[in-house]
JSON list of N, CA, C and O in Angstrom, two decimals:
[
{"chain": "A", "resi": 1, "resn": "UNK", "atom": "N", "xyz": [0.85, -1.18, 0.01]},
{"chain": "A", "resi": 1, "resn": "UNK", "atom": "CA", "xyz": [0.00, 0.01, 0.00]},
{"chain": "A", "resi": 1, "resn": "UNK", "atom": "C", "xyz": [0.87, 1.24, 0.02]},
{"chain": "A", "resi": 1, "resn": "UNK", "atom": "O", "xyz": [1.91, 1.25, 0.60]},
{"chain": "A", "resi": 2, "resn": "UNK", "atom": "N", "xyz": [0.48, 2.27, -0.72]},
{"chain": "A", "resi": 2, "resn": "UNK", "atom": "CA", "xyz": [1.25, 3.48, -0.86]},
{"chain": "A", "resi": 2, "resn": "UNK", "atom": "C", "xyz": [0.80, 4.52, 0.15]},
{"chain": "A", "resi": 2, "resn": "UNK", "atom": "O", "xyz": [-0.03, 5.42, -0.18]},
{"chain": "A", "resi": 3, "resn": "UNK", "atom": "N", "xyz": [1.26, 4.47, 1.38]},
{"chain": "A", "resi": 3, "resn": "UNK", "atom": "CA", "xyz": [0.87, 5.40, 2.43]},
{"chain": "A", "resi": 3, "resn": "UNK", "atom": "C", "xyz": [1.75, 6.63, 2.37]},
{"chain": "A", "resi": 3, "resn": "UNK", "atom": "O", "xyz": [2.94, 6.56, 2.08]},
{"chain": "A", "resi": 4, "resn": "UNK", "atom": "N", "xyz": [1.20, 7.83, 2.74]},
{"chain": "A", "resi": 4, "resn": "UNK", "atom": "CA", "xyz": [2.02, 9.04, 2.80]},
{"chain": "A", "resi": 4, "resn": "UNK", "atom": "C", "xyz": [3.14, 8.92, 3.84]},
{"chain": "A", "resi": 4, "resn": "UNK", "atom": "O", "xyz": [3.02, 8.10, 4.79]},
{"chain": "A", "resi": 5, "resn": "UNK", "atom": "N", "xyz": [4.23, 9.64, 3.60]},
{"chain": "A", "resi": 5, "resn": "UNK", "atom": "CA", "xyz": [5.31, 9.60, 4.54]},
{"chain": "A", "resi": 5, "resn": "UNK", "atom": "C", "xyz": [5.95, 11.00, 4.60]},
{"chain": "A", "resi": 5, "resn": "UNK", "atom": "O", "xyz": [5.68, 11.85, 3.76]},
{"chain": "A", "resi": 6, "resn": "UNK", "atom": "N", "xyz": [6.79, 11.24, 5.61]},
{"chain": "A", "resi": 6, "resn": "UNK", "atom": "CA", "xyz": [7.44, 12.51, 5.82]},
{"chain": "A", "resi": 6, "resn": "UNK", "atom": "C", "xyz": [8.94, 12.39, 5.73]},
{"chain": "A", "resi": 6, "resn": "UNK", "atom": "O", "xyz": [9.53, 11.35, 6.15]},
{"chain": "A", "resi": 7, "resn": "UNK", "atom": "N", "xyz": [9.57, 13.44, 5.18]},
{"chain": "A", "resi": 7, "resn": "UNK", "atom": "CA", "xyz": [11.03, 13.52, 5.16]},
{"chain": "A", "resi": 7, "resn": "UNK", "atom": "C", "xyz": [11.41, 14.81, 5.78]},
{"chain": "A", "resi": 7, "resn": "UNK", "atom": "O", "xyz": [10.78, 15.87, 5.44]},
{"chain": "A", "resi": 8, "resn": "UNK", "atom": "N", "xyz": [12.30, 14.80, 6.74]},
{"chain": "A", "resi": 8, "resn": "UNK", "atom": "CA", "xyz": [12.69, 16.06, 7.40]},
{"chain": "A", "resi": 8, "resn": "UNK", "atom": "C", "xyz": [14.16, 16.35, 7.16]},
{"chain": "A", "resi": 8, "resn": "UNK", "atom": "O", "xyz": [14.94, 15.47, 6.84]},
{"chain": "A", "resi": 9, "resn": "UNK", "atom": "N", "xyz": [14.48, 17.65, 7.26]},
{"chain": "A", "resi": 9, "resn": "UNK", "atom": "CA", "xyz": [15.83, 18.07, 7.00]},
{"chain": "A", "resi": 9, "resn": "UNK", "atom": "C", "xyz": [16.19, 19.32, 7.72]},
{"chain": "A", "resi": 9, "resn": "UNK", "atom": "O", "xyz": [15.34, 20.05, 8.16]},
{"chain": "A", "resi": 10, "resn": "UNK", "atom": "N", "xyz": [17.46, 19.55, 7.90]},
{"chain": "A", "resi": 10, "resn": "UNK", "atom": "CA", "xyz": [17.97, 20.72, 8.58]},
{"chain": "A", "resi": 10, "resn": "UNK", "atom": "C", "xyz": [18.61, 21.65, 7.55]},
{"chain": "A", "resi": 10, "resn": "UNK", "atom": "O", "xyz": [19.50, 21.23, 6.80]},
{"chain": "A", "resi": 11, "resn": "UNK", "atom": "N", "xyz": [18.11, 22.88, 7.45]},
{"chain": "A", "resi": 11, "resn": "UNK", "atom": "CA", "xyz": [18.58, 23.80, 6.44]},
{"chain": "A", "resi": 11, "resn": "UNK", "atom": "C", "xyz": [19.50, 24.87, 7.03]},
{"chain": "A", "resi": 11, "resn": "UNK", "atom": "O", "xyz": [19.88, 25.78, 6.36]},
{"chain": "A", "resi": 12, "resn": "UNK", "atom": "N", "xyz": [19.84, 24.76, 8.32]},
{"chain": "A", "resi": 12, "resn": "UNK", "atom": "CA", "xyz": [20.78, 25.71, 8.99]},
{"chain": "A", "resi": 12, "resn": "UNK", "atom": "C", "xyz": [20.48, 27.13, 8.67]},
{"chain": "A", "resi": 12, "resn": "UNK", "atom": "O", "xyz": [20.97, 27.66, 7.68]},
{"chain": "A", "resi": 13, "resn": "UNK", "atom": "N", "xyz": [19.80, 27.87, 9.42]},
{"chain": "A", "resi": 13, "resn": "UNK", "atom": "CA", "xyz": [19.17, 27.57, 10.68]},
{"chain": "A", "resi": 13, "resn": "UNK", "atom": "C", "xyz": [17.72, 27.12, 10.57]},
{"chain": "A", "resi": 13, "resn": "UNK", "atom": "O", "xyz": [17.10, 26.78, 11.60]},
{"chain": "A", "resi": 14, "resn": "UNK", "atom": "N", "xyz": [17.18, 27.07, 9.41]},
{"chain": "A", "resi": 14, "resn": "UNK", "atom": "CA", "xyz": [15.76, 26.62, 9.23]},
{"chain": "A", "resi": 14, "resn": "UNK", "atom": "C", "xyz": [15.65, 25.10, 9.26]},
{"chain": "A", "resi": 14, "resn": "UNK", "atom": "O", "xyz": [16.62, 24.38, 9.20]},
{"chain": "A", "resi": 15, "resn": "UNK", "atom": "N", "xyz": [14.38, 24.68, 9.40]},
{"chain": "A", "resi": 15, "resn": "UNK", "atom": "CA", "xyz": [14.09, 23.27, 9.36]},
{"chain": "A", "resi": 15, "resn": "UNK", "atom": "C", "xyz": [13.05, 23.04, 8.24]},
{"chain": "A", "resi": 15, "resn": "UNK", "atom": "O", "xyz": [12.22, 23.88, 7.99]},
{"chain": "A", "resi": 16, "resn": "UNK", "atom": "N", "xyz": [13.09, 21.87, 7.61]},
{"chain": "A", "resi": 16, "resn": "UNK", "atom": "CA", "xyz": [12.19, 21.56, 6.52]},
{"chain": "A", "resi": 16, "resn": "UNK", "atom": "C", "xyz": [11.51, 20.23, 6.79]},
{"chain": "A", "resi": 16, "resn": "UNK", "atom": "O", "xyz": [12.08, 19.28, 7.34]},
{"chain": "A", "resi": 17, "resn": "UNK", "atom": "N", "xyz": [10.22, 20.14, 6.41]},
{"chain": "A", "resi": 17, "resn": "UNK", "atom": "CA", "xyz": [9.44, 18.95, 6.48]},
{"chain": "A", "resi": 17, "resn": "UNK", "atom": "C", "xyz": [8.73, 18.76, 5.16]},
{"chain": "A", "resi": 17, "resn": "UNK", "atom": "O", "xyz": [8.08, 19.71, 4.67]},
{"chain": "A", "resi": 18, "resn": "UNK", "atom": "N", "xyz": [8.90, 17.63, 4.53]},
{"chain": "A", "resi": 18, "resn": "UNK", "atom": "CA", "xyz": [8.25, 17.35, 3.29]},
{"chain": "A", "resi": 18, "resn": "UNK", "atom": "C", "xyz": [7.32, 16.18, 3.49]},
{"chain": "A", "resi": 18, "resn": "UNK", "atom": "O", "xyz": [7.70, 15.08, 3.86]},
{"chain": "A", "resi": 19, "resn": "UNK", "atom": "N", "xyz": [6.01, 16.44, 3.30]},
{"chain": "A", "resi": 19, "resn": "UNK", "atom": "CA", "xyz": [5.00, 15.43, 3.38]},
{"chain": "A", "resi": 19, "resn": "UNK", "atom": "C", "xyz": [4.70, 14.91, 1.98]},
{"chain": "A", "resi": 19, "resn": "UNK", "atom": "O", "xyz": [4.24, 15.65, 1.13]},
{"chain": "A", "resi": 20, "resn": "UNK", "atom": "N", "xyz": [5.01, 13.63, 1.78]},
{"chain": "A", "resi": 20, "resn": "UNK", "atom": "CA", "xyz": [4.92, 13.07, 0.42]},
{"chain": "A", "resi": 20, "resn": "UNK", "atom": "C", "xyz": [3.61, 12.22, 0.39]},
{"chain": "A", "resi": 20, "resn": "UNK", "atom": "O", "xyz": [3.47, 11.23, 1.10]},
{"chain": "A", "resi": 21, "resn": "UNK", "atom": "N", "xyz": [2.71, 12.65, -0.46]},
{"chain": "A", "resi": 21, "resn": "UNK", "atom": "CA", "xyz": [1.47, 11.93, -0.66]},
{"chain": "A", "resi": 21, "resn": "UNK", "atom": "C", "xyz": [1.52, 11.20, -2.01]},
{"chain": "A", "resi": 21, "resn": "UNK", "atom": "O", "xyz": [2.51, 11.24, -2.73]},
{"chain": "A", "resi": 22, "resn": "UNK", "atom": "N", "xyz": [0.43, 10.58, -2.36]},
{"chain": "A", "resi": 22, "resn": "UNK", "atom": "CA", "xyz": [0.41, 9.74, -3.60]},
{"chain": "A", "resi": 22, "resn": "UNK", "atom": "C", "xyz": [0.62, 10.60, -4.84]},
{"chain": "A", "resi": 22, "resn": "UNK", "atom": "O", "xyz": [1.34, 10.22, -5.74]},
{"chain": "A", "resi": 23, "resn": "UNK", "atom": "N", "xyz": [0.00, 11.77, -4.87]},
{"chain": "A", "resi": 23, "resn": "UNK", "atom": "CA", "xyz": [0.10, 12.63, -6.06]},
{"chain": "A", "resi": 23, "resn": "UNK", "atom": "C", "xyz": [0.86, 13.93, -5.87]},
{"chain": "A", "resi": 23, "resn": "UNK", "atom": "O", "xyz": [1.25, 14.59, -6.81]},
{"chain": "A", "resi": 24, "resn": "UNK", "atom": "N", "xyz": [1.04, 14.39, -4.59]},
{"chain": "A", "resi": 24, "resn": "UNK", "atom": "CA", "xyz": [1.65, 15.69, -4.36]},
{"chain": "A", "resi": 24, "resn": "UNK", "atom": "C", "xyz": [2.60, 15.60, -3.16]},
{"chain": "A", "resi": 24, "resn": "UNK", "atom": "O", "xyz": [2.50, 14.74, -2.35]},
{"chain": "A", "resi": 25, "resn": "UNK", "atom": "N", "xyz": [3.46, 16.62, -3.10]},
{"chain": "A", "resi": 25, "resn": "UNK", "atom": "CA", "xyz": [4.37, 16.83, -1.93]},
{"chain": "A", "resi": 25, "resn": "UNK", "atom": "C", "xyz": [4.05, 18.20, -1.35]},
{"chain": "A", "resi": 25, "resn": "UNK", "atom": "O", "xyz": [3.89, 19.16, -2.07]},
{"chain": "A", "resi": 26, "resn": "UNK", "atom": "N", "xyz": [3.98, 18.25, -0.04]},
{"chain": "A", "resi": 26, "resn": "UNK", "atom": "CA", "xyz": [3.82, 19.52, 0.67]},
{"chain": "A", "resi": 26, "resn": "UNK", "atom": "C", "xyz": [5.12, 19.81, 1.40]},
{"chain": "A", "resi": 26, "resn": "UNK", "atom": "O", "xyz": [5.63, 18.96, 2.14]},
{"chain": "A", "resi": 27, "resn": "UNK", "atom": "N", "xyz": [5.70, 20.97, 1.16]},
{"chain": "A", "resi": 27, "resn": "UNK", "atom": "CA", "xyz": [6.98, 21.36, 1.73]},
{"chain": "A", "resi": 27, "resn": "UNK", "atom": "C", "xyz": [6.73, 22.47, 2.74]},
{"chain": "A", "resi": 27, "resn": "UNK", "atom": "O", "xyz": [6.15, 23.50, 2.43]},
{"chain": "A", "resi": 28, "resn": "UNK", "atom": "N", "xyz": [7.19, 22.25, 3.98]},
{"chain": "A", "resi": 28, "resn": "UNK", "atom": "CA", "xyz": [7.00, 23.23, 5.06]},
{"chain": "A", "resi": 28, "resn": "UNK", "atom": "C", "xyz": [8.41, 23.60, 5.54]},
{"chain": "A", "resi": 28, "resn": "UNK", "atom": "O", "xyz": [9.17, 22.70, 5.90]},
{"chain": "A", "resi": 29, "resn": "UNK", "atom": "N", "xyz": [8.69, 24.90, 5.55]},
{"chain": "A", "resi": 29, "resn": "UNK", "atom": "CA", "xyz": [9.99, 25.35, 6.06]},
{"chain": "A", "resi": 29, "resn": "UNK", "atom": "C", "xyz": [9.73, 26.28, 7.22]},
{"chain": "A", "resi": 29, "resn": "UNK", "atom": "O", "xyz": [8.97, 27.25, 7.09]},
{"chain": "A", "resi": 30, "resn": "UNK", "atom": "N", "xyz": [10.39, 26.01, 8.34]},
{"chain": "A", "resi": 30, "resn": "UNK", "atom": "CA", "xyz": [10.29, 26.85, 9.54]},
{"chain": "A", "resi": 30, "resn": "UNK", "atom": "C", "xyz": [11.60, 27.66, 9.63]},
{"chain": "A", "resi": 30, "resn": "UNK", "atom": "O", "xyz": [12.65, 27.10, 9.84]},
{"chain": "A", "resi": 31, "resn": "UNK", "atom": "N", "xyz": [11.50, 28.97, 9.44]},
{"chain": "A", "resi": 31, "resn": "UNK", "atom": "CA", "xyz": [12.66, 29.85, 9.49]},
{"chain": "A", "resi": 31, "resn": "UNK", "atom": "C", "xyz": [12.77, 30.50, 10.86]},
{"chain": "A", "resi": 31, "resn": "UNK", "atom": "O", "xyz": [12.36, 31.65, 11.05]},
{"chain": "A", "resi": 32, "resn": "UNK", "atom": "N", "xyz": [13.24, 29.78, 11.81]},
{"chain": "A", "resi": 32, "resn": "UNK", "atom": "CA", "xyz": [13.37, 30.34, 13.13]},
{"chain": "A", "resi": 32, "resn": "UNK", "atom": "C", "xyz": [14.37, 29.56, 13.95]},
{"chain": "A", "resi": 32, "resn": "UNK", "atom": "O", "xyz": [14.74, 28.46, 13.65]},
{"chain": "A", "resi": 33, "resn": "UNK", "atom": "N", "xyz": [14.82, 30.17, 15.04]},
{"chain": "A", "resi": 33, "resn": "UNK", "atom": "CA", "xyz": [15.65, 29.55, 16.02]},
{"chain": "A", "resi": 33, "resn": "UNK", "atom": "C", "xyz": [14.75, 28.68, 16.91]},
{"chain": "A", "resi": 33, "resn": "UNK", "atom": "O", "xyz": [13.66, 29.09, 17.24]},
{"chain": "A", "resi": 34, "resn": "UNK", "atom": "N", "xyz": [15.22, 27.50, 17.27]},
{"chain": "A", "resi": 34, "resn": "UNK", "atom": "CA", "xyz": [14.42, 26.58, 18.08]},
{"chain": "A", "resi": 34, "resn": "UNK", "atom": "C", "xyz": [14.13, 27.09, 19.48]},
{"chain": "A", "resi": 34, "resn": "UNK", "atom": "O", "xyz": [13.28, 26.56, 20.17]},
{"chain": "A", "resi": 35, "resn": "UNK", "atom": "N", "xyz": [14.78, 28.15, 19.92]},
{"chain": "A", "resi": 35, "resn": "UNK", "atom": "CA", "xyz": [14.65, 28.65, 21.29]},
{"chain": "A", "resi": 35, "resn": "UNK", "atom": "C", "xyz": [13.50, 29.64, 21.41]},
{"chain": "A", "resi": 35, "resn": "UNK", "atom": "O", "xyz": [13.12, 29.98, 22.52]},
{"chain": "A", "resi": 36, "resn": "UNK", "atom": "N", "xyz": [12.96, 30.11, 20.31]},
{"chain": "A", "resi": 36, "resn": "UNK", "atom": "CA", "xyz": [11.87, 31.08, 20.39]},
{"chain": "A", "resi": 36, "resn": "UNK", "atom": "C", "xyz": [10.56, 30.46, 19.84]},
{"chain": "A", "resi": 36, "resn": "UNK", "atom": "O", "xyz": [10.60, 29.48, 19.08]},
{"chain": "A", "resi": 37, "resn": "UNK", "atom": "N", "xyz": [9.43, 31.04, 20.27]},
{"chain": "A", "resi": 37, "resn": "UNK", "atom": "CA", "xyz": [8.16, 30.53, 19.80]},
{"chain": "A", "resi": 37, "resn": "UNK", "atom": "C", "xyz": [7.95, 30.79, 18.30]},
{"chain": "A", "resi": 37, "resn": "UNK", "atom": "O", "xyz": [8.24, 31.88, 17.83]},
{"chain": "A", "resi": 38, "resn": "UNK", "atom": "N", "xyz": [7.52, 29.77, 17.60]},
{"chain": "A", "resi": 38, "resn": "UNK", "atom": "CA", "xyz": [7.32, 29.92, 16.12]},
{"chain": "A", "resi": 38, "resn": "UNK", "atom": "C", "xyz": [6.12, 30.81, 15.83]},
{"chain": "A", "resi": 38, "resn": "UNK", "atom": "O", "xyz": [5.03, 30.66, 16.39]},
{"chain": "A", "resi": 39, "resn": "UNK", "atom": "N", "xyz": [6.31, 31.75, 14.91]},
{"chain": "A", "resi": 39, "resn": "UNK", "atom": "CA", "xyz": [5.24, 32.67, 14.48]},
{"chain": "A", "resi": 39, "resn": "UNK", "atom": "C", "xyz": [4.83, 32.30, 13.07]},
{"chain": "A", "resi": 39, "resn": "UNK", "atom": "O", "xyz": [5.60, 31.74, 12.31]},
{"chain": "A", "resi": 40, "resn": "UNK", "atom": "N", "xyz": [3.60, 32.67, 12.69]},
{"chain": "A", "resi": 40, "resn": "UNK", "atom": "CA", "xyz": [3.07, 32.32, 11.36]},
{"chain": "A", "resi": 40, "resn": "UNK", "atom": "C", "xyz": [3.93, 32.89, 10.23]},
{"chain": "A", "resi": 40, "resn": "UNK", "atom": "O", "xyz": [4.11, 32.24, 9.23]},
{"chain": "A", "resi": 41, "resn": "UNK", "atom": "N", "xyz": [4.48, 34.08, 10.40]},
{"chain": "A", "resi": 41, "resn": "UNK", "atom": "CA", "xyz": [5.32, 34.65, 9.36]},
{"chain": "A", "resi": 41, "resn": "UNK", "atom": "C", "xyz": [6.65, 33.94, 9.18]},
{"chain": "A", "resi": 41, "resn": "UNK", "atom": "O", "xyz": [7.37, 34.16, 8.24]},
{"chain": "A", "resi": 42, "resn": "UNK", "atom": "N", "xyz": [7.02, 33.05, 10.11]},
{"chain": "A", "resi": 42, "resn": "UNK", "atom": "CA", "xyz": [8.25, 32.30, 10.01]},
{"chain": "A", "resi": 42, "resn": "UNK", "atom": "C", "xyz": [8.04, 30.90, 9.36]},
{"chain": "A", "resi": 42, "resn": "UNK", "atom": "O", "xyz": [8.96, 30.12, 9.31]},
{"chain": "A", "resi": 43, "resn": "UNK", "atom": "N", "xyz": [6.85, 30.67, 8.81]},
{"chain": "A", "resi": 43, "resn": "UNK", "atom": "CA", "xyz": [6.56, 29.38, 8.21]},
{"chain": "A", "resi": 43, "resn": "UNK", "atom": "C", "xyz": [6.27, 29.59, 6.72]},
{"chain": "A", "resi": 43, "resn": "UNK", "atom": "O", "xyz": [5.42, 30.43, 6.34]},
{"chain": "A", "resi": 44, "resn": "UNK", "atom": "N", "xyz": [6.91, 28.83, 5.85]},
{"chain": "A", "resi": 44, "resn": "UNK", "atom": "CA", "xyz": [6.64, 28.84, 4.43]},
{"chain": "A", "resi": 44, "resn": "UNK", "atom": "C", "xyz": [6.04, 27.48, 4.05]},
{"chain": "A", "resi": 44, "resn": "UNK", "atom": "O", "xyz": [6.56, 26.44, 4.45]},
{"chain": "A", "resi": 45, "resn": "UNK", "atom": "N", "xyz": [4.93, 27.53, 3.30]},
{"chain": "A", "resi": 45, "resn": "UNK", "atom": "CA", "xyz": [4.34, 26.25, 2.81]},
{"chain": "A", "resi": 45, "resn": "UNK", "atom": "C", "xyz": [4.23, 26.33, 1.30]},
{"chain": "A", "resi": 45, "resn": "UNK", "atom": "O", "xyz": [3.70, 27.27, 0.74]},
{"chain": "A", "resi": 46, "resn": "UNK", "atom": "N", "xyz": [4.78, 25.34, 0.64]},
{"chain": "A", "resi": 46, "resn": "UNK", "atom": "CA", "xyz": [4.73, 25.20, -0.81]},
{"chain": "A", "resi": 46, "resn": "UNK", "atom": "C", "xyz": [4.27, 23.79, -1.13]},
{"chain": "A", "resi": 46, "resn": "UNK", "atom": "O", "xyz": [4.26, 22.91, -0.25]},
{"chain": "A", "resi": 47, "resn": "UNK", "atom": "N", "xyz": [3.84, 23.59, -2.32]},
{"chain": "A", "resi": 47, "resn": "UNK", "atom": "CA", "xyz": [3.48, 22.27, -2.75]},
{"chain": "A", "resi": 47, "resn": "UNK", "atom": "C", "xyz": [3.99, 22.00, -4.13]},
{"chain": "A", "resi": 47, "resn": "UNK", "atom": "O", "xyz": [4.25, 22.90, -4.91]},
{"chain": "A", "resi": 48, "resn": "UNK", "atom": "N", "xyz": [4.18, 20.73, -4.43]},
{"chain": "A", "resi": 48, "resn": "UNK", "atom": "CA", "xyz": [4.73, 20.28, -5.71]},
{"chain": "A", "resi": 48, "resn": "UNK", "atom": "C", "xyz": [3.85, 19.19, -6.28]},
{"chain": "A", "resi": 48, "resn": "UNK", "atom": "O", "xyz": [3.34, 18.35, -5.52]},
{"chain": "A", "resi": 49, "resn": "UNK", "atom": "N", "xyz": [3.67, 19.21, -7.58]},
{"chain": "A", "resi": 49, "resn": "UNK", "atom": "CA", "xyz": [2.92, 18.13, -8.22]},
{"chain": "A", "resi": 49, "resn": "UNK", "atom": "C", "xyz": [3.83, 16.94, -8.51]},
{"chain": "A", "resi": 49, "resn": "UNK", "atom": "O", "xyz": [3.75, 16.30, -9.54]},
{"chain": "A", "resi": 50, "resn": "UNK", "atom": "N", "xyz": [4.64, 16.60, -7.55]},
{"chain": "A", "resi": 50, "resn": "UNK", "atom": "CA", "xyz": [5.54, 15.47, -7.66]},
{"chain": "A", "resi": 50, "resn": "UNK", "atom": "C", "xyz": [4.86, 14.24, -7.00]},
{"chain": "A", "resi": 50, "resn": "UNK", "atom": "O", "xyz": [4.53, 14.30, -5.82]},
{"chain": "A", "resi": 51, "resn": "UNK", "atom": "N", "xyz": [4.72, 13.19, -7.74]},
{"chain": "A", "resi": 51, "resn": "UNK", "atom": "CA", "xyz": [4.06, 12.01, -7.15]},
{"chain": "A", "resi": 51, "resn": "UNK", "atom": "C", "xyz": [5.02, 11.26, -6.26]},
{"chain": "A", "resi": 51, "resn": "UNK", "atom": "O", "xyz": [6.23, 11.46, -6.31]},
{"chain": "A", "resi": 52, "resn": "UNK", "atom": "N", "xyz": [4.47, 10.34, -5.47]},
{"chain": "A", "resi": 52, "resn": "UNK", "atom": "CA", "xyz": [5.28, 9.55, -4.58]},
{"chain": "A", "resi": 52, "resn": "UNK", "atom": "C", "xyz": [6.33, 8.73, -5.35]},
{"chain": "A", "resi": 52, "resn": "UNK", "atom": "O", "xyz": [7.49, 8.63, -4.92]},
{"chain": "A", "resi": 53, "resn": "UNK", "atom": "N", "xyz": [5.93, 8.16, -6.47]},
{"chain": "A", "resi": 53, "resn": "UNK", "atom": "CA", "xyz": [6.83, 7.32, -7.24]},
{"chain": "A", "resi": 53, "resn": "UNK", "atom": "C", "xyz": [8.03, 8.13, -7.77]},
{"chain": "A", "resi": 53, "resn": "UNK", "atom": "O", "xyz": [9.16, 7.76, -7.66]},
{"chain": "A", "resi": 54, "resn": "UNK", "atom": "N", "xyz": [7.71, 9.31, -8.31]},
{"chain": "A", "resi": 54, "resn": "UNK", "atom": "CA", "xyz": [8.78, 10.19, -8.82]},
{"chain": "A", "resi": 54, "resn": "UNK", "atom": "C", "xyz": [9.68, 10.68, -7.72]},
{"chain": "A", "resi": 54, "resn": "UNK", "atom": "O", "xyz": [10.91, 10.72, -7.84]},
{"chain": "A", "resi": 55, "resn": "UNK", "atom": "N", "xyz": [9.10, 11.03, -6.58]},
{"chain": "A", "resi": 55, "resn": "UNK", "atom": "CA", "xyz": [9.87, 11.46, -5.43]},
{"chain": "A", "resi": 55, "resn": "UNK", "atom": "C", "xyz": [10.89, 10.38, -5.03]},
{"chain": "A", "resi": 55, "resn": "UNK", "atom": "O", "xyz": [12.08, 10.64, -4.81]},
{"chain": "A", "resi": 56, "resn": "UNK", "atom": "N", "xyz": [10.40, 9.18, -4.90]},
{"chain": "A", "resi": 56, "resn": "UNK", "atom": "CA", "xyz": [11.27, 8.06, -4.51]},
{"chain": "A", "resi": 56, "resn": "UNK", "atom": "C", "xyz": [12.35, 7.76, -5.55]},
{"chain": "A", "resi": 56, "resn": "UNK", "atom": "O", "xyz": [13.49, 7.48, -5.22]},
{"chain": "A", "resi": 57, "resn": "UNK", "atom": "N", "xyz": [11.96, 7.85, -6.82]},
{"chain": "A", "resi": 57, "resn": "UNK", "atom": "CA", "xyz": [12.93, 7.61, -7.90]},
{"chain": "A", "resi": 57, "resn": "UNK", "atom": "C", "xyz": [14.07, 8.68, -7.83]},
{"chain": "A", "resi": 57, "resn": "UNK", "atom": "O", "xyz": [15.25, 8.34, -7.94]},
{"chain": "A", "resi": 58, "resn": "UNK", "atom": "N", "xyz": [13.69, 9.93, -7.63]},
{"chain": "A", "resi": 58, "resn": "UNK", "atom": "CA", "xyz": [14.67, 11.02, -7.56]},
{"chain": "A", "resi": 58, "resn": "UNK", "atom": "C", "xyz": [15.54, 10.89, -6.28]},
{"chain": "A", "resi": 58, "resn": "UNK", "atom": "O", "xyz": [16.72, 11.18, -6.33]},
{"chain": "A", "resi": 59, "resn": "UNK", "atom": "N", "xyz": [14.91, 10.45, -5.18]},
{"chain": "A", "resi": 59, "resn": "UNK", "atom": "CA", "xyz": [15.69, 10.34, -3.95]},
{"chain": "A", "resi": 59, "resn": "UNK", "atom": "C", "xyz": [16.75, 9.22, -4.10]},
{"chain": "A", "resi": 59, "resn": "UNK", "atom": "O", "xyz": [17.83, 9.32, -3.51]},
{"chain": "A", "resi": 60, "resn": "UNK", "atom": "N", "xyz": [16.45, 8.20, -4.83]},
{"chain": "A", "resi": 60, "resn": "UNK", "atom": "CA", "xyz": [17.43, 7.10, -5.06]},
{"chain": "A", "resi": 60, "resn": "UNK", "atom": "C", "xyz": [18.63, 7.58, -5.89]},
{"chain": "A", "resi": 60, "resn": "UNK", "atom": "O", "xyz": [19.68, 6.97, -5.82]},
{"chain": "A", "resi": 61, "resn": "UNK", "atom": "N", "xyz": [18.44, 8.63, -6.69]},
{"chain": "A", "resi": 61, "resn": "UNK", "atom": "CA", "xyz": [19.55, 9.11, -7.51]},
{"chain": "A", "resi": 61, "resn": "UNK", "atom": "C", "xyz": [20.54, 9.94, -6.75]},
{"chain": "A", "resi": 61, "resn": "UNK", "atom": "O", "xyz": [21.63, 10.23, -7.24]},
{"chain": "A", "resi": 62, "resn": "UNK", "atom": "N", "xyz": [20.15, 10.41, -5.52]},
{"chain": "A", "resi": 62, "resn": "UNK", "atom": "CA", "xyz": [21.02, 11.22, -4.72]},
{"chain": "A", "resi": 62, "resn": "UNK", "atom": "C", "xyz": [22.16, 10.49, -4.11]},
{"chain": "A", "resi": 62, "resn": "UNK", "atom": "O", "xyz": [22.23, 9.46, -3.69]}
]
């Protein structure tokens, strides 16, 4: 079964979370220091029409 999964990364100093679904990826970037409370303006949300299969194929090439 093709269940959604998450990939996380450290962008120094930001953090990234990529939620990979069957047809799309949602990318969330938190631009903040971990010691302060996160504000809405410090969060970026983007999405990509990258399917789960294509995402996994591209990840294997890295």
